[in-house]
Coordinates of N, CA, C and O in Angstrom, one line a residue:
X1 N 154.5 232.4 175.5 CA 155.3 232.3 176.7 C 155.5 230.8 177.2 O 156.6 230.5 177.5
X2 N 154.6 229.9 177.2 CA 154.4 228.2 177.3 C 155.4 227.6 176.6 O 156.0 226.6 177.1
X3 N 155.8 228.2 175.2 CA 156.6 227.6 174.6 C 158.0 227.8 174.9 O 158.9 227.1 174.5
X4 N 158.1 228.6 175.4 CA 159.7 229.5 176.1 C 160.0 228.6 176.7 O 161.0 227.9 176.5
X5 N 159.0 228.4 177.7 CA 159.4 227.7 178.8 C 159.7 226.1 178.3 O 160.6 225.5 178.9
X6 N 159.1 225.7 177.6 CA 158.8 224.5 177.5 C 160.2 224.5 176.2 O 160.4 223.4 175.8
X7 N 160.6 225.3 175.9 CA 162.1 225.2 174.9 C 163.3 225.4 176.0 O 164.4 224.9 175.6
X8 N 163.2 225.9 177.1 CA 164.4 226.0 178.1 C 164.2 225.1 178.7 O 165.3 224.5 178.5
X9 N 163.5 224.2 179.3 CA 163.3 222.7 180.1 C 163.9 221.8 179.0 O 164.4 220.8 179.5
X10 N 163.9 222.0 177.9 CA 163.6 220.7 176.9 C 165.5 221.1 176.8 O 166.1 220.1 176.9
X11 N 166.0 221.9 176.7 CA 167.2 222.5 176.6 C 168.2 221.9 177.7 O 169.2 221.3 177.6
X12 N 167.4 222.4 178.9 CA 168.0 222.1 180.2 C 168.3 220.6 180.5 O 169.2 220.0 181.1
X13 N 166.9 220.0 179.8 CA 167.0 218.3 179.9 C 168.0 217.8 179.1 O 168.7 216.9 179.5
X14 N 168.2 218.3 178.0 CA 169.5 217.6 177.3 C 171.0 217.8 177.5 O 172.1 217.2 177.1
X15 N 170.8 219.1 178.3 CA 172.6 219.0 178.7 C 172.5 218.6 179.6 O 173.6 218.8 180.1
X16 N 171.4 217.9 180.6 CA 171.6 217.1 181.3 C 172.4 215.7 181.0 O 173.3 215.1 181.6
X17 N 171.7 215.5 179.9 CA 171.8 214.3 179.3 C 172.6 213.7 178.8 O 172.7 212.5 178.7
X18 N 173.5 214.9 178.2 CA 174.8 214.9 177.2 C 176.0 215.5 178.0 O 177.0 215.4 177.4
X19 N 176.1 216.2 179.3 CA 176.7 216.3 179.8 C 177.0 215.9 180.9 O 178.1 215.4 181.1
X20 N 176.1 216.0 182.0 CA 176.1 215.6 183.5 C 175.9 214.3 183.5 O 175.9 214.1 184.7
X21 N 175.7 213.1 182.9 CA 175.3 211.9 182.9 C 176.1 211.0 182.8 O 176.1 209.8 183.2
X22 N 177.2 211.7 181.8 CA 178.1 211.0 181.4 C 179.4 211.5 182.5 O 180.4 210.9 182.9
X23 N 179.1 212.2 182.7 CA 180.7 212.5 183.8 C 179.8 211.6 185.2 O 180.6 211.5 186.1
X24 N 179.0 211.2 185.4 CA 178.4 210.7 186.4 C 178.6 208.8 186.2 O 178.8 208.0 187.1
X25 N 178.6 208.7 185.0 CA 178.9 207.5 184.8 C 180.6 206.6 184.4 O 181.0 205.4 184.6
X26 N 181.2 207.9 183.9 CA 182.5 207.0 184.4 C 183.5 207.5 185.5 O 184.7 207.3 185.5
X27 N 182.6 208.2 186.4 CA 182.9 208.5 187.7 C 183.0 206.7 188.6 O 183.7 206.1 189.4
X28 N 181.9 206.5 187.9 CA 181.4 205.0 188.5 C 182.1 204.0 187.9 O 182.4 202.9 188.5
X29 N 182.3 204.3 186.5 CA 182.3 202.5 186.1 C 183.9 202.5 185.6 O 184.3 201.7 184.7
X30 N 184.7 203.5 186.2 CA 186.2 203.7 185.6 C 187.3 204.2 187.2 O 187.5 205.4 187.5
X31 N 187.9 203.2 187.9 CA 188.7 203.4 188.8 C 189.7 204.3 188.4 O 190.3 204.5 187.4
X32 N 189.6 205.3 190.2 CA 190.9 206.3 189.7 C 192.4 205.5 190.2 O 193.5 205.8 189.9
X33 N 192.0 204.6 191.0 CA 193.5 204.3 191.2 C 194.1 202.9 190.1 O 195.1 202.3 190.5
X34 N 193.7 202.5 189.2 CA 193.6 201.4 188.3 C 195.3 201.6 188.0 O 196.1 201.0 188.6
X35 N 195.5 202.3 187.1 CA 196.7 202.0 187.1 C 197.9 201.9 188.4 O 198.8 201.0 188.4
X36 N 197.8 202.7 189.6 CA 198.7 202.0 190.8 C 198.1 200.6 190.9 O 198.8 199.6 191.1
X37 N 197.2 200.5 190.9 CA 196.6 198.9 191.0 C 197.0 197.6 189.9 O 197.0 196.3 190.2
X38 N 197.4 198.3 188.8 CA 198.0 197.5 187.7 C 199.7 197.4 188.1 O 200.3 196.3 188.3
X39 N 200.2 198.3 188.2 CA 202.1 198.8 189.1 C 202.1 197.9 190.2 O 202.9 197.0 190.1
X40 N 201.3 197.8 191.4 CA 201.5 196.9 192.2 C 201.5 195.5 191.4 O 202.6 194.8 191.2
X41 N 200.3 195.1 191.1 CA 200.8 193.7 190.5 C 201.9 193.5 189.6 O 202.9 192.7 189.7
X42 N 201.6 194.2 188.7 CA 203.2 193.7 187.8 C 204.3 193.8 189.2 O 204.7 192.7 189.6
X43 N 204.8 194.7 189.6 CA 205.8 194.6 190.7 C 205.5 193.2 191.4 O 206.1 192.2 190.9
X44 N 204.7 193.1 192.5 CA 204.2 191.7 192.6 C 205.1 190.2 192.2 O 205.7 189.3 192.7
X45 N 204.6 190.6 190.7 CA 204.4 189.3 189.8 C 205.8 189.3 189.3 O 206.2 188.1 189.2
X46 N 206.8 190.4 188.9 CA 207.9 191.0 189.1 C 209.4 190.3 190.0 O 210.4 189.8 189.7
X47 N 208.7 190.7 191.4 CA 209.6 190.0 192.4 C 209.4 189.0 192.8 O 210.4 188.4 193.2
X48 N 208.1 188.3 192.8 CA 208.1 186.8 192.5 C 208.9 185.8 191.5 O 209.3 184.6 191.7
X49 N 209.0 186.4 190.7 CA 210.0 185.8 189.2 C 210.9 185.7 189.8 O 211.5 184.7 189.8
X50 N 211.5 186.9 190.4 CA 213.1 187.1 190.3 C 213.5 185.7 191.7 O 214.4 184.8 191.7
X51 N 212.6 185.9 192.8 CA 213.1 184.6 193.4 C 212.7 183.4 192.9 O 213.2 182.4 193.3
X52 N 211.9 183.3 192.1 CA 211.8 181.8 191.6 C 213.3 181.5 191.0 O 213.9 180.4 191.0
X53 N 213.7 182.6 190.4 CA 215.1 182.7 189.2 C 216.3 182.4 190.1 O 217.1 181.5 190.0
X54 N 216.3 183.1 191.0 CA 217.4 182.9 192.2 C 217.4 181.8 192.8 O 218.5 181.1 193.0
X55 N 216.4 181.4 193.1 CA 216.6 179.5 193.8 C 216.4 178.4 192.4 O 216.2 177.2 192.6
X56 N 216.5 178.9 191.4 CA 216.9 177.8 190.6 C 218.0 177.9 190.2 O 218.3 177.0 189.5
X57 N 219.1 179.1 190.7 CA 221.0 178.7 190.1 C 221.2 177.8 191.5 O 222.3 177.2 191.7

């Protein structure tokens, strides 16, 4: 019976490990708004150009 248990903990510990851990980590280290964040700048950087382009005709 020790070993039951001690094969379901050991079980339970690795889909910890292999599953919950990793969705916990690029929860963290991967922005959900990154791409609107990338669209603003290029737009940005975008309409900036376009008046530099206009006051130089």
């Amino acid at each position: 019976m020790r070993d039951f248990q001690f094969i379901i903990s050991s079980m339970a510990a690795m889909m910890t490990v292999f599953i919950v851990l990793p969705k916990i980590m690029t929860k963290y280290l991967f922005d959900v708004e990154e791409e609107k964040n990338i669209y603003n700048i290029v737009k940005q950087i975008q309409d900036y150009d376009q008046v530099i382009r206009e006051n130089l005709r």
